[in-house]
Amino acid sequence: MRLAPRVPYKETIHIKCKVGWIKARCEDLSLFGIKFRYINGESCEHHEWVKLKLRINNRSTVFRGRIYRKEDKRAVVLFNEEDRTLSDLLGGFFTETIKRSGKCPYCKARISPESLDCPNCHMPLDFTRVDLIQALRRIKVGDIIAGKLPEEVRGKVCEEKTDFIGSCKKMREVFDLIRRFASTDYPVLILGETGTGKELTAKAIHERSIRKDGPFLAINCGAIPKELLEAELFGYEKGAFTGADRKRAGKIELADGGTLFLDEIGDLPFPLQVKLLRFLEDYTFDRIGGNRSQKADVRIIAATNKDIEELVREGRFREDLYYRLKVLSIKLPPLREREDDIVLMAKYFLEKFKREQGRDIEGFTDDAMELIKNYAWPGNVRELINVIKKAVVMTDKRFIDSGDLDINSSFVSKNVSGKRLFDLKEHMERLERELVEKAFRITGGNVSRMSSMLGVSRPTVYKLIEKYGLI
Ligand SMILES: Nc1ncnc2c1ncn2[C@@H]1O[C@H](COP(=O)(O)OP(=O)(O)OP(=O)(O)O)[C@@H](O)[C@H]1O
Ligand SMILES: [Mg+2]
């Protein structure tokens, strides 16, 4: 997203679209577009090309642009004008309005009417310069101002947002990365076990980024059949395949101006990995059956709960794509490694659900609290939420007891259920099975290669193959 300064502009504007001329009330004017609310019940179509009539310095001025629908009654138009036209039509108006406001539009520091640059963040403020308009249109936010902005405007801290909870050291580090990454426009890779909050993290980055007014779309690469995934991502032209009776935009196109969250990226089929890499290189893509490349201004955030480095080593995930994605990456800790956060969250969700369900529950018994602390939470935060929600529904008591918590007792540590959480033998065996299975897959069951790969003798390989029922 671009560094477009905004100025207040609460005027009525006229828009020429398919329906004819319609009226709207402007909410926000930036150098590159305008945000408004329709007022007479009429509206334009999403992605429609339109003309806009605005009064700038008491002169009626016409801009061409494209509609991006936000809500029923709200939309933005991104101007489709040359840099020179924008600086001629809007440059003087922006420079004057911003100077009159006395505040830098980027960092909100005080500026004097003579300032050509902001004394605090050093951004140039003379918008009549075509070279500045050109630069602002091409440079991404993270390239030039990340790190230079004063702390207080670098984005709100995550902890302040409701429902994203964490106070342990590992989560504070995660929140710090979210804030840092939100101020750039590069792809992000989020890693973590199931239910650790990967999607929540992606949304938090989007909401704190300059794209926050654009769409946030998600697609689960593992849940959509391979044959449909390409159409879902890139869209298709009419007649591209049997049944394609009209053209359809893919998620990449629909996320224009916003963020696309690619969940379970490890499941993205190889040919689509190539296409995604190309998109990340120059932000162009082709619809299926299309013969003209298109551009989309989309930030990609990808996530996986798989060991992606392992997928790369096994040749199932492209190394070049992995290196492109992993530049900014966040590893979410499993819930069992979040110290007191488990208790904090348990109490938070109890409050939330008892209020939602109008239940008069006072808290957890000591036993229940012990269980909550000692359980390994293999399904992480999602599991914690579900267990507490169910307990609130099912209990008849004023305190939730350990019996009300519907959890898998084999994941509870010794002091609660008598079983060991860190049973070494059990864990070693699982690890052994995983490694043997992997070696078997990679070598296609070749015993000599497995023996050198695993560093054990051939007879041992035979024994292991038999032990784990691989043939
Ligand atoms: N730190 C947190 N504070 C509060 N709620 C959280 C937190 N982390 C996750 N959640 C909640 O837990 C649920 C699961 O989170 P999310 O869907 O983001 O996990 P995920 O890592 O994407 O899981 P999966 O790998 O299964 O797709 C969601 O309801 C989310 O809002
Ligand atoms: Mg998810």
Coordinates of C-alpha atoms and ligand atoms in Angstrom, one line a residue:
M1 CA 0.0 0.0 0.0
R2 CA 1.2 3.5 -0.8
L3 CA 2.0 6.3 1.5
A4 CA -1.0 8.5 0.5
P5 CA -1.5 11.5 2.8
R6 CA -5.1 12.1 3.7
V7 CA -7.0 15.4 4.4
P8 CA -10.5 15.9 5.8
Y9 CA -12.9 16.7 3.0
K10 CA -16.6 16.4 3.9
E11 CA -18.1 17.5 0.7
T12 CA -20.9 16.1 -1.5
I13 CA -19.4 14.6 -4.7
H14 CA -21.0 13.4 -8.0
I15 CA -20.1 10.1 -9.5
K16 CA -20.8 9.1 -13.1
C17 CA -21.4 5.3 -13.3
K18 CA -23.6 2.9 -15.2
V19 CA -26.7 4.1 -13.3
G20 CA -26.0 7.7 -14.3
W21 CA -24.8 10.6 -12.1
I22 CA -25.2 9.7 -8.4
K23 CA -24.4 11.7 -5.3
A24 CA -22.2 10.6 -2.4
R25 CA -20.8 12.2 0.7
C26 CA -17.0 12.2 0.9
E27 CA -15.5 10.9 4.1
D28 CA -11.8 11.0 3.4
L29 CA -9.7 12.3 0.5
S30 CA -6.2 11.0 -0.2
L31 CA -3.8 11.9 -3.0
F32 CA -4.6 8.6 -4.7
G33 CA -8.3 8.0 -3.9
I34 CA -11.4 9.0 -2.1
K35 CA -13.6 7.3 0.4
F36 CA -17.3 8.1 0.5
R37 CA -20.8 7.1 1.5
Y38 CA -23.7 6.9 -1.0
I39 CA -26.6 9.1 0.0
N40 CA -29.6 8.5 -2.3
G41 CA -29.9 4.8 -2.1
E42 CA -28.1 4.4 -5.5
S43 CA -24.7 2.9 -5.7
C44 CA -22.0 1.8 -8.2
E45 CA -20.8 -1.7 -8.9
H46 CA -17.6 -3.1 -7.4
H47 CA -14.7 -2.6 -9.8
E48 CA -16.7 -0.3 -12.1
W49 CA -14.8 2.5 -13.9
V50 CA -16.3 5.8 -13.0
K51 CA -15.8 9.6 -13.3
L52 CA -16.0 11.8 -10.2
K53 CA -16.7 15.5 -9.9
L54 CA -15.1 17.2 -6.9
R55 CA -14.8 20.8 -5.9
I56 CA -11.2 21.6 -5.3
N57 CA -10.3 25.2 -4.4
N58 CA -13.8 26.2 -5.6
R59 CA -13.3 24.7 -9.0
S60 CA -15.2 21.7 -10.3
T61 CA -12.6 19.0 -11.1
V62 CA -13.1 15.7 -12.8
F63 CA -11.2 12.5 -11.9
R64 CA -11.3 9.1 -13.4
G65 CA -11.0 6.0 -11.2
R66 CA -12.3 2.6 -10.2
I67 CA -14.8 1.7 -7.5
Y68 CA -13.9 -0.7 -4.6
R69 CA -16.9 -1.5 -2.6
K70 CA -16.4 -1.5 1.2
E71 CA -19.8 -2.0 2.7
D72 CA -23.4 -1.6 1.4
K73 CA -23.3 2.1 1.5
R74 CA -19.6 2.8 1.4
A75 CA -16.9 2.6 -1.3
V76 CA -13.6 4.0 -2.3
V77 CA -12.5 5.2 -5.7
L78 CA -8.8 4.8 -6.6
F79 CA -7.9 7.5 -9.1
N80 CA -6.6 6.4 -12.4
E81 CA -4.8 9.6 -13.4
E82 CA -1.2 10.4 -14.4
D83 CA 1.2 11.6 -11.7
R84 CA 1.4 15.0 -13.3
T85 CA -2.4 15.3 -13.4
L86 CA -2.7 14.4 -9.7
S87 CA 0.0 16.9 -8.7
D88 CA -1.7 19.6 -10.9
L89 CA -5.2 18.9 -9.6
L90 CA -4.6 18.0 -6.0
G91 CA -1.0 18.9 -5.1
G92 CA -1.6 22.5 -4.1
F93 CA -4.7 21.7 -2.3
F94 CA -3.0 19.0 -0.2
T95 CA 0.1 21.1 0.6
E96 CA -2.0 24.1 1.7
T97 CA -4.5 22.0 3.7
I98 CA -1.8 20.1 5.5
K99 CA 0.2 23.2 6.3
R100 CA -2.9 24.9 7.7
S101 CA -3.6 21.8 9.9
G102 CA -0.1 22.3 11.4
K103 CA 0.4 18.5 11.6
C104 CA 2.5 16.0 9.6
P105 CA 0.0 13.6 7.9
Y106 CA 2.4 10.7 8.5
C107 CA 3.7 11.0 12.1
K108 CA 1.4 13.8 13.4
A109 CA 4.3 15.8 14.6
R110 CA 3.9 19.6 14.6
I111 CA 5.0 21.4 11.4
S112 CA 5.4 25.0 10.6
P113 CA 3.8 26.7 7.6
E114 CA 7.3 27.1 6.0
S115 CA 8.3 23.4 6.4
L116 CA 9.0 21.6 3.2
D117 CA 9.8 18.4 5.1
C118 CA 8.5 17.1 8.4
P119 CA 11.1 17.9 11.1
N120 CA 10.3 14.6 12.8
C121 CA 9.9 11.9 10.2
H122 CA 11.6 13.8 7.4
M123 CA 8.9 13.1 4.9
P124 CA 8.6 15.7 2.1
L125 CA 5.4 17.7 2.3
D126 CA 5.4 19.7 -1.0
F127 CA 2.8 17.7 -3.0
T128 CA 3.0 20.0 -6.0
R129 CA 6.3 18.1 -6.9
V130 CA 5.6 15.5 -9.5
D131 CA 8.7 13.5 -8.4
L132 CA 7.2 13.2 -4.9
I133 CA 3.9 12.0 -6.3
Q134 CA 5.8 9.5 -8.4
A135 CA 7.8 8.3 -5.5
L136 CA 4.8 8.0 -3.2
R137 CA 3.0 5.9 -5.8
R138 CA 5.8 3.5 -6.2
I139 CA 7.5 3.2 -2.7
K140 CA 5.9 0.9 -0.2
V141 CA 5.4 2.1 3.3
G142 CA 7.9 -0.3 5.0
D143 CA 10.7 0.8 2.6
I144 CA 11.1 4.2 3.9
I145 CA 9.5 5.0 7.2
A146 CA 9.5 1.8 9.2
G147 CA 11.6 2.4 12.2
K148 CA 11.6 6.1 11.7
L149 CA 8.2 6.6 13.1
P150 CA 7.9 7.6 16.7
E151 CA 6.8 4.7 18.9
E152 CA 3.4 6.1 19.7
V153 CA 2.2 6.0 16.1
R154 CA 3.9 2.7 15.0
G155 CA 0.5 1.0 15.6
K156 CA -1.5 0.1 18.5
V157 CA -0.2 -2.6 20.7
C158 CA -1.8 -6.0 20.3
E159 CA -2.6 -6.5 23.9
E160 CA -5.0 -3.5 23.8
K161 CA -7.2 -5.3 21.2
T162 CA -9.8 -7.4 22.8
D163 CA -9.6 -11.2 22.4
F164 CA -5.9 -11.4 21.5
I165 CA -4.5 -12.4 24.8
G166 CA -1.0 -13.0 25.9
S167 CA 1.3 -11.6 28.6
C168 CA 4.1 -14.2 28.7
K169 CA 7.5 -13.4 27.2
K170 CA 7.1 -15.4 24.1
M171 CA 3.7 -13.8 23.3
R172 CA 5.1 -10.3 24.0
E173 CA 7.8 -11.1 21.4
V174 CA 5.1 -12.2 19.0
F175 CA 3.2 -8.9 19.5
D176 CA 6.3 -7.0 18.9
L177 CA 6.8 -8.8 15.6
I178 CA 3.2 -8.2 14.6
R179 CA 3.7 -4.5 15.1
R180 CA 7.0 -4.4 13.2
F181 CA 5.7 -6.5 10.3
A182 CA 2.5 -4.5 10.1
S183 CA 4.5 -1.4 9.2
T184 CA 6.0 -3.1 6.1
D185 CA 4.4 -4.4 3.0
Y186 CA 6.4 -7.7 2.6
P187 CA 5.0 -11.2 2.7
V188 CA 4.8 -12.9 6.1
L189 CA 5.1 -16.5 7.0
I190 CA 3.3 -17.7 10.2
L191 CA 4.3 -21.0 11.8
G192 CA 2.7 -22.8 14.6
E193 CA 0.8 -25.9 15.7
T194 CA -2.9 -26.1 15.1
G195 CA -5.0 -23.7 17.1
T196 CA -2.2 -21.4 18.2
G197 CA -3.7 -18.3 16.5
K198 CA -2.1 -18.2 13.1
E199 CA -5.2 -16.7 11.4
L200 CA -5.7 -14.3 14.3
T201 CA -2.1 -13.2 13.9
A202 CA -2.6 -12.6 10.2
K203 CA -5.7 -10.5 10.9
A204 CA -3.8 -8.5 13.5
I205 CA -1.1 -7.7 11.0
H206 CA -3.6 -6.7 8.4
E207 CA -5.6 -4.5 10.9
R208 CA -2.5 -2.7 11.9
S209 CA -1.2 -2.2 8.4
I210 CA -1.8 0.5 6.0
R211 CA -4.1 -1.9 4.1
K212 CA -6.5 -2.0 7.0
D213 CA -9.3 -0.4 5.0
G214 CA -8.9 -3.0 2.2
P215 CA -10.2 -6.5 2.2
F216 CA -8.8 -9.4 4.3
L217 CA -9.5 -12.7 2.5
A218 CA -8.4 -16.1 3.5
I219 CA -8.1 -19.3 1.6
N220 CA -7.3 -22.7 3.0
C221 CA -4.9 -24.4 0.5
G222 CA -5.4 -27.8 2.2
A223 CA -9.2 -27.8 2.2
I224 CA -9.9 -27.1 -1.5
P225 CA -9.4 -29.9 -4.0
K226 CA -6.3 -29.3 -6.1
E227 CA -8.3 -28.9 -9.3
L228 CA -10.3 -26.1 -7.9
L229 CA -7.6 -24.3 -6.1
E230 CA -6.1 -22.6 -9.1
A231 CA -9.5 -21.2 -10.2
E232 CA -10.2 -20.1 -6.6
L233 CA -6.9 -18.3 -6.4
F234 CA -6.4 -16.8 -9.8
G235 CA -9.9 -16.8 -11.3
Y236 CA -10.8 -17.9 -14.8
E237 CA -12.1 -16.5 -18.1
K238 CA -15.4 -17.5 -19.8
G239 CA -14.9 -20.8 -21.6
A240 CA -11.6 -21.6 -19.9
F241 CA -12.9 -25.1 -19.1
T242 CA -16.2 -27.0 -19.3
G243 CA -18.7 -25.2 -17.1
A244 CA -16.9 -21.9 -17.1
D245 CA -19.9 -20.0 -18.5
R246 CA -18.8 -16.6 -17.3
K247 CA -15.5 -15.1 -16.1
R248 CA -14.8 -15.1 -12.4
A249 CA -12.3 -13.2 -10.4
G250 CA -10.1 -15.2 -8.0
K251 CA -9.2 -14.4 -4.5
I252 CA -6.0 -12.6 -5.5
E253 CA -8.0 -10.2 -7.6
L254 CA -10.7 -9.8 -5.0
A255 CA -8.1 -9.0 -2.3
D256 CA -6.8 -6.0 -4.4
G257 CA -5.8 -3.3 -2.0
G258 CA -5.8 -5.6 1.0
T259 CA -4.3 -8.9 2.3
L260 CA -4.7 -12.5 1.2
F261 CA -4.1 -15.1 3.9
L262 CA -2.9 -18.4 2.4
D263 CA -3.6 -21.0 5.1
E264 CA -1.9 -24.4 5.0
I265 CA 0.6 -23.1 2.4
G266 CA 2.4 -26.4 2.7
D267 CA -0.4 -28.1 0.9
L268 CA -0.2 -25.7 -2.1
P269 CA 0.4 -28.0 -5.2
F270 CA 3.8 -27.6 -6.9
P271 CA 2.5 -25.9 -10.1
L272 CA 0.6 -23.3 -8.1
Q273 CA 3.8 -22.7 -6.0
V274 CA 5.4 -21.6 -9.2
K275 CA 2.5 -19.2 -10.0
L276 CA 2.5 -17.8 -6.5
L277 CA 6.3 -17.2 -6.7
R278 CA 5.8 -15.3 -9.9
F279 CA 3.0 -13.2 -8.3
L280 CA 5.3 -12.4 -5.4
E281 CA 8.1 -11.3 -7.8
D282 CA 6.1 -8.7 -9.8
Y283 CA 2.5 -8.9 -8.5
T284 CA 1.2 -10.1 -11.9
F285 CA -1.0 -13.2 -12.5
D286 CA -3.1 -14.8 -15.3
R287 CA -6.6 -15.9 -15.0
I288 CA -7.1 -19.5 -16.2
G289 CA -7.7 -19.3 -20.0
G290 CA -6.6 -15.7 -20.0
N291 CA -4.1 -14.3 -22.4
R292 CA -3.3 -11.1 -20.7
S293 CA -1.4 -10.8 -17.4
Q294 CA -3.1 -8.7 -14.7
K295 CA -1.8 -6.9 -11.7
A296 CA -3.1 -6.9 -8.2
D297 CA -1.9 -5.0 -5.2
V298 CA -2.1 -7.7 -2.5
R299 CA 0.0 -8.5 0.5
I300 CA 0.4 -12.2 1.0
I301 CA 0.5 -13.7 4.5
A302 CA 1.0 -17.5 4.6
A303 CA 0.7 -20.0 7.4
T304 CA 1.3 -23.6 8.1
N305 CA 1.3 -26.0 10.9
K306 CA 3.6 -28.4 9.0
D307 CA 7.4 -28.5 9.3
I308 CA 8.0 -26.5 6.1
E309 CA 11.7 -26.9 6.1
E310 CA 11.2 -30.6 6.1
L311 CA 8.8 -30.2 3.1
V312 CA 11.6 -28.3 1.3
R313 CA 14.1 -31.0 2.1
E314 CA 11.7 -33.7 0.8
G315 CA 11.3 -31.6 -2.4
R316 CA 7.6 -31.1 -1.8
F317 CA 7.8 -27.3 -1.3
R318 CA 9.9 -25.1 -3.6
E319 CA 13.0 -23.8 -1.9
D320 CA 12.8 -20.4 -3.7
L321 CA 9.3 -19.8 -2.6
Y322 CA 10.1 -20.8 1.0
Y323 CA 13.0 -18.3 1.0
R324 CA 10.8 -15.6 -0.5
L325 CA 8.2 -16.2 2.2
K326 CA 10.3 -16.7 5.3
V327 CA 12.0 -13.3 5.3
L328 CA 9.5 -12.1 7.8
S329 CA 8.3 -15.0 9.8
I330 CA 6.6 -15.5 13.2
K331 CA 6.6 -18.7 15.1
L332 CA 3.7 -19.0 17.5
P333 CA 4.5 -20.9 20.7
P334 CA 2.2 -23.8 21.6
L335 CA -0.2 -23.0 24.5
R336 CA 1.7 -25.3 26.9
E337 CA 4.8 -23.1 26.6
R338 CA 3.0 -19.9 27.5
E339 CA 3.4 -20.0 31.3
D340 CA 0.6 -18.2 33.1
D341 CA -1.2 -17.3 29.9
I342 CA -3.1 -20.6 30.2
V343 CA -4.7 -19.5 33.4
L344 CA -5.2 -16.0 32.1
M345 CA -7.0 -17.2 29.1
A346 CA -9.1 -19.8 31.0
K347 CA -10.4 -17.0 33.2
Y348 CA -10.9 -14.7 30.3
F349 CA -13.0 -17.2 28.3
L350 CA -14.9 -18.3 31.4
E351 CA -16.0 -14.7 31.9
K352 CA -16.8 -14.3 28.2
F353 CA -19.0 -17.4 27.9
K354 CA -20.8 -17.1 31.2
R355 CA -21.8 -13.6 30.2
E356 CA -22.8 -14.8 26.7
Q357 CA -24.9 -17.6 28.2
G358 CA -26.2 -15.7 31.2
R359 CA -24.8 -18.3 33.6
D360 CA -24.0 -17.6 37.3
I361 CA -20.6 -19.3 37.6
E362 CA -18.0 -18.0 40.0
G363 CA -14.8 -19.6 38.8
F364 CA -12.8 -22.8 38.7
T365 CA -12.3 -25.2 41.6
D366 CA -8.6 -25.8 42.6
D367 CA -8.7 -29.2 41.0
A368 CA -10.0 -27.8 37.7
M369 CA -7.3 -25.1 37.8
E370 CA -4.6 -27.8 38.4
L371 CA -5.9 -29.8 35.4
I372 CA -6.0 -26.7 33.2
K373 CA -2.3 -26.0 34.1
N374 CA -1.1 -29.5 33.7
Y375 CA -2.9 -30.5 30.5
A376 CA -0.8 -30.3 27.4
W377 CA -3.4 -28.7 25.2
P378 CA -2.6 -30.4 21.9
G379 CA -5.3 -28.4 20.2
N380 CA -3.9 -25.2 21.8
V381 CA -6.1 -22.1 22.2
R382 CA -8.9 -23.4 20.0
E383 CA -9.1 -26.5 22.3
L384 CA -9.0 -24.4 25.5
I385 CA -11.9 -22.2 24.1
N386 CA -14.0 -25.2 23.2
V387 CA -13.4 -27.0 26.5
I388 CA -14.4 -23.9 28.5
K389 CA -17.4 -23.1 26.4
K390 CA -18.7 -26.7 26.9
A391 CA -18.0 -26.6 30.6
V392 CA -20.0 -23.4 30.9
V393 CA -22.9 -25.1 29.1
M394 CA -22.8 -28.4 30.9
T395 CA -22.1 -27.6 34.6
D396 CA -24.9 -27.1 37.1
K397 CA -22.5 -25.9 39.8
R398 CA -21.2 -22.5 40.8
F399 CA -17.6 -23.6 40.3
I400 CA -16.3 -25.5 37.3
D401 CA -14.8 -28.7 38.5
S402 CA -12.2 -31.0 36.8
G403 CA -15.0 -33.3 35.8
D404 CA -16.7 -30.6 33.8
L405 CA -13.6 -30.3 31.6
D406 CA -13.9 -32.5 28.5
I407 CA -10.3 -33.2 27.8
N408 CA -8.2 -36.1 26.6
S409 CA -6.6 -37.5 29.8
S410 CA -3.7 -39.1 28.0
F411 CA -2.3 -35.5 27.6
V412 CA -2.3 -34.8 31.3
S413 CA 0.9 -34.8 33.3
K414 CA 1.5 -37.2 36.1
N415 CA 0.4 -35.2 39.1
V416 CA -3.2 -35.0 37.9
S417 CA -4.1 -38.3 36.1
G418 CA -1.2 -40.6 37.1
K419 CA 0.1 -40.5 33.5
R420 CA 3.4 -38.8 32.5
L421 CA 3.3 -35.8 30.2
F422 CA 6.9 -36.3 29.2
D423 CA 7.1 -40.0 28.9
L424 CA 10.5 -40.4 27.3
K425 CA 9.9 -43.9 26.0
E426 CA 6.7 -43.0 24.4
H427 CA 8.1 -39.9 22.8
M428 CA 11.3 -41.7 21.5
E429 CA 9.2 -44.3 19.9
R430 CA 7.0 -41.7 18.1
L431 CA 10.1 -40.0 16.9
E432 CA 11.6 -43.2 15.7
R433 CA 8.5 -44.1 13.8
E434 CA 8.4 -40.7 12.1
L435 CA 12.0 -40.9 11.0
V436 CA 11.7 -44.4 9.8
E437 CA 8.6 -43.6 7.8
K438 CA 10.2 -40.5 6.3
A439 CA 13.3 -42.4 5.3
F440 CA 11.1 -45.1 3.8
R441 CA 9.1 -42.6 1.8
I442 CA 12.2 -40.7 0.5
T443 CA 14.1 -43.8 -0.5
G444 CA 11.1 -45.6 -1.8
G445 CA 11.8 -48.4 0.7
N446 CA 15.5 -49.0 -0.5
V447 CA 17.1 -50.7 2.5
S448 CA 20.7 -49.8 1.8
R449 CA 19.8 -46.1 1.4
M450 CA 17.6 -46.2 4.5
S451 CA 20.5 -47.8 6.4
S452 CA 22.9 -45.0 5.5
M453 CA 20.3 -42.3 6.0
L454 CA 19.3 -43.5 9.5
G455 CA 22.8 -44.5 10.5
V456 CA 21.8 -48.1 11.4
S457 CA 22.7 -51.5 10.0
R458 CA 20.6 -53.2 7.3
P459 CA 19.2 -55.9 9.7
T460 CA 18.1 -53.1 12.0
V461 CA 16.3 -51.4 9.0
Y462 CA 14.5 -54.7 8.3
K463 CA 13.4 -54.9 12.0
L464 CA 12.2 -51.3 12.0
I465 CA 10.3 -51.7 8.7
E466 CA 8.6 -54.7 10.2
K467 CA 8.0 -53.1 13.6
Y468 CA 6.2 -50.2 12.0
G469 CA 4.3 -52.3 9.5
L470 CA 5.7 -50.4 6.5
I471 CA 5.5 -53.4 4.1
Ligands
LIG1 N1 -3.8 -15.5 22.0 C1 -5.1 -15.7 21.8 N2 -6.0 -15.0 22.5 C2 -7.3 -15.2 22.3 N3 -7.8 -16.1 21.4 C3 -7.0 -16.7 20.6 C4 -5.6 -16.6 20.8 N4 -5.0 -17.4 19.9 C5 -5.9 -18.0 19.2 N5 -7.1 -17.6 19.6 C6 -8.5 -18.1 19.2 O1 -8.3 -19.5 19.0 C7 -9.0 -20.0 17.8 C8 -8.0 -20.6 16.9 O2 -7.1 -19.6 16.4 P1 -6.7 -19.6 14.8 O3 -7.8 -20.0 14.0 O4 -6.1 -18.3 14.5 O5 -5.6 -20.7 14.9 P2 -4.8 -21.4 13.7 O6 -3.4 -21.4 14.2 O7 -5.0 -20.7 12.4 O8 -5.3 -22.9 13.7 P3 -5.3 -24.0 12.5 O9 -3.9 -24.4 12.3 O10 -6.1 -25.1 13.1 O11 -5.9 -23.4 11.3 C9 -9.7 -18.8 17.3 O12 -11.0 -18.7 17.8 C10 -8.9 -17.6 17.8 O13 -9.6 -16.4 17.9
MG2 MG -5.9 -21.5 10.7

